[in-house]
XYZ file of C-alpha atoms in Angstrom:
231
model
C -0.020 0.009 0.015
C 1.305 3.403 -0.933
C 1.131 5.806 2.015
C 0.662 9.537 1.126
C 3.610 11.650 2.111
C 3.347 14.334 4.822
C 3.486 17.975 3.732
C 4.984 21.008 5.444
C 1.728 21.486 7.387
C 1.998 18.054 8.922
C -0.840 16.585 6.896
C -0.596 13.916 4.264
C -0.989 14.962 0.626
C -4.087 13.217 -0.463
C -6.958 13.753 -3.028
C -8.371 16.230 -0.540
C -5.284 18.492 -0.469
C -5.396 21.912 -1.928
C -9.041 21.917 -3.016
C -10.956 25.131 -3.664
C -14.642 25.514 -2.630
C -15.896 23.710 -5.775
C -13.509 20.763 -5.351
C -14.363 20.494 -1.641
C -18.130 20.344 -2.348
C -17.628 17.793 -5.035
C -15.301 15.551 -2.991
C -17.742 15.744 -0.161
C -20.458 14.656 -2.448
C -18.174 11.804 -3.540
C -17.388 10.506 -0.024
C -21.091 10.606 0.917
C -21.823 8.635 -2.334
C -19.216 6.011 -1.414
C -20.710 5.720 2.096
C -24.279 5.360 0.676
C -23.059 2.480 -1.519
C -20.846 0.714 1.101
C -22.434 1.268 4.487
C -25.252 -1.343 4.256
C -26.096 -2.264 7.854
C -29.615 -1.475 9.188
C -28.338 1.438 11.215
C -26.835 2.986 8.063
C -30.261 3.654 6.251
C -30.083 7.301 7.324
C -26.945 7.656 5.213
C -28.870 7.024 1.959
C -31.777 9.138 3.086
C -29.568 11.982 3.970
C -27.575 11.703 0.781
C -30.778 11.783 -1.297
C -31.956 14.858 0.450
C -28.503 16.485 0.099
C -28.626 15.956 -3.678
C -32.111 17.289 -3.972
C -31.659 20.303 -1.746
C -28.385 21.378 -3.350
C -28.999 20.548 -7.004
C -28.076 24.074 -8.144
C -24.945 24.382 -6.012
C -23.757 20.944 -7.222
C -24.445 21.706 -10.835
C -22.441 24.949 -10.513
C -19.543 23.152 -8.838
C -19.585 20.543 -11.551
C -19.520 23.149 -14.344
C -16.740 25.163 -12.690
C -14.555 22.035 -12.244
C -15.070 21.184 -15.885
C -13.869 24.648 -16.774
C -10.796 24.272 -14.668
C -9.827 21.009 -16.253
C -10.371 22.406 -19.773
C -8.120 25.331 -18.960
C -5.365 22.966 -17.896
C -5.559 20.588 -20.867
C -5.046 20.908 -24.579
C -8.409 19.502 -25.635
C -11.822 18.773 -24.235
C -11.146 15.116 -24.554
C -7.999 15.292 -22.477
C -9.831 17.369 -19.907
C -12.511 14.764 -19.543
C -9.910 12.030 -19.197
C -7.921 13.981 -16.600
C -10.977 14.606 -14.510
C -12.242 11.055 -14.724
C -8.746 9.827 -13.712
C -8.813 12.104 -10.680
C -12.298 11.002 -9.672
C -11.255 7.358 -9.984
C -8.509 8.181 -7.379
C -11.089 9.917 -5.159
C -13.534 7.021 -5.086
C -10.747 4.442 -4.590
C -9.389 6.586 -1.730
C -12.683 6.818 0.055
C -13.469 3.085 -0.488
C -10.281 2.042 1.334
C -11.467 -1.089 3.246
C -9.576 -0.544 6.550
C -11.299 2.775 7.049
C -14.839 1.393 6.335
C -15.971 1.446 9.933
C -14.935 5.092 10.467
C -16.410 6.012 7.056
C -19.800 4.705 8.010
C -19.669 6.122 11.533
C -18.864 9.640 10.169
C -21.527 9.316 7.479
C -24.176 8.348 9.988
C -23.315 11.335 12.158
C -23.274 13.703 9.200
C -26.514 12.353 7.800
C -28.309 12.653 11.096
C -27.179 16.233 11.403
C -28.283 17.122 7.878
C -31.657 15.456 8.232
C -32.299 17.197 11.504
C -31.418 20.675 10.342
C -30.741 21.786 6.808
C -27.419 23.758 6.776
C -27.672 27.423 6.045
C -24.289 27.327 4.176
C -23.757 24.070 2.216
C -20.200 25.002 1.353
C -19.227 25.425 5.011
C -21.090 22.169 5.882
C -19.169 20.379 3.092
C -15.850 21.747 4.269
C -16.324 20.681 7.859
C -17.757 17.310 6.846
C -14.938 16.539 4.428
C -12.364 17.438 7.084
C -14.060 15.034 9.426
C -13.883 12.210 6.907
C -10.335 13.022 5.974
C -9.223 12.933 9.608
C -10.102 9.189 9.761
C -7.902 8.453 6.696
C -5.004 10.522 8.036
C -5.156 8.646 11.292
C -5.160 5.266 9.520
C -2.116 6.095 7.413
C -0.202 7.239 10.382
C -1.086 4.087 12.347
C -0.263 1.866 9.350
C 3.031 3.606 8.809
C 3.980 3.039 12.451
C 2.866 -0.643 12.128
C 5.289 -1.073 9.127
C 8.090 0.534 11.136
C 7.400 -1.801 14.104
C 7.214 -4.839 11.842
C 10.555 -3.982 10.121
C 12.240 -3.487 13.493
C 10.971 -6.816 14.616
C 12.255 -8.520 11.406
C 15.593 -6.885 11.780
C 15.984 -8.082 15.324
C 14.297 -11.490 15.352
C 13.568 -12.308 11.715
C 16.584 -14.590 11.294
C 15.549 -16.662 14.284
C 11.782 -16.685 13.945
C 11.080 -15.773 10.367
C 9.679 -12.607 8.815
C 6.735 -11.109 10.602
C 4.706 -10.884 7.400
C 5.243 -13.869 5.072
C 2.768 -12.730 2.491
C -0.211 -12.302 4.715
C -1.442 -10.230 7.606
C -2.917 -11.610 10.834
C -5.461 -9.448 12.481
C -7.252 -9.028 15.787
C -10.319 -6.974 16.808
C -9.408 -3.444 17.734
C -12.388 -3.350 20.137
C -15.264 -5.396 21.230
C -15.987 -8.274 23.613
C -13.291 -10.500 22.155
C -12.771 -14.280 22.025
C -14.951 -15.030 25.088
C -18.089 -13.667 23.519
C -17.328 -15.425 20.192
C -17.104 -18.772 22.060
C -20.256 -18.015 24.087
C -22.463 -17.511 20.971
C -20.718 -20.439 19.147
C -19.691 -18.148 16.239
C -16.836 -19.422 14.181
C -14.175 -17.519 12.138
C -14.526 -17.694 8.383
C -11.498 -19.022 6.509
C -11.108 -17.332 3.186
C -7.903 -19.007 1.998
C -4.511 -20.270 3.103
C -0.823 -19.667 2.549
C 2.246 -21.864 2.938
C 4.629 -21.162 5.761
C 8.020 -20.544 3.984
C 9.922 -22.642 6.521
C 7.634 -25.429 7.639
C 5.421 -25.743 4.543
C 2.307 -25.837 6.766
C -0.951 -24.442 5.448
C -1.677 -21.220 7.431
C -5.341 -20.221 7.248
C -6.359 -16.639 6.261
C -9.249 -15.485 8.444
C -11.648 -12.765 7.373
C -12.015 -10.023 9.822
C -15.635 -8.991 10.495
C -16.577 -5.699 8.871
C -18.162 -4.522 12.063
C -14.928 -4.720 13.917
C -11.759 -2.575 13.548
C -9.110 -5.106 12.524
C -5.633 -4.224 13.643
C -2.452 -5.763 12.193
C -0.648 -8.067 14.627
C 3.114 -7.664 15.001
C 4.972 -10.776 16.167
C 5.423 -10.938 19.947
C 8.938 -10.236 21.278
C 10.462 -13.303 22.929
C 10.784 -13.060 26.664
C 8.820 -9.800 26.755
C 11.839 -7.827 25.636
């Protein structure tokens, strides 16, 4: 996974960096769209309802933003065709960014909160609402990238210190554990079983190591190999 670099302001340079008001509104529309398509639990119904109302209430503002962004891309490209391709390429990056699986839980949580707020009281300034909302979504992605970067550092340090003796910490797969929740005890109590989605060969023993799917309603955190002797 490519991790966005950190800028001089201490924030990572992502698809949400350096946007003007039109770009902010459009990316906000995009992240709400992604949430409406991917947050499908019963408690997420308000996300779709809020998104539909947002589109209806702000049809004119969204049309203006779309037209202005088209103008910007045409000004930066030699032909209309190239402008369309450039904008489509960027929007593909935007949707892929917001659909990042490890941030799904936070995406849906933020979208539920935002949708509830919108449905309760229509914002007086949609551009301000979009700016605040997009920053809230972006914060979850920034936190994930920082945590994942630290995980890679920790994993590399473990490999450097113990890899020769115990093997690499990540031989082609990632073990996960729930970041929160009632844990193993509750799973045993309700007779739930983990779902195996595949297997990999251990490079040293040849044993088949199962790959277990992490439930979407839990925050799955990478597991770094334990340090022998608690050192």
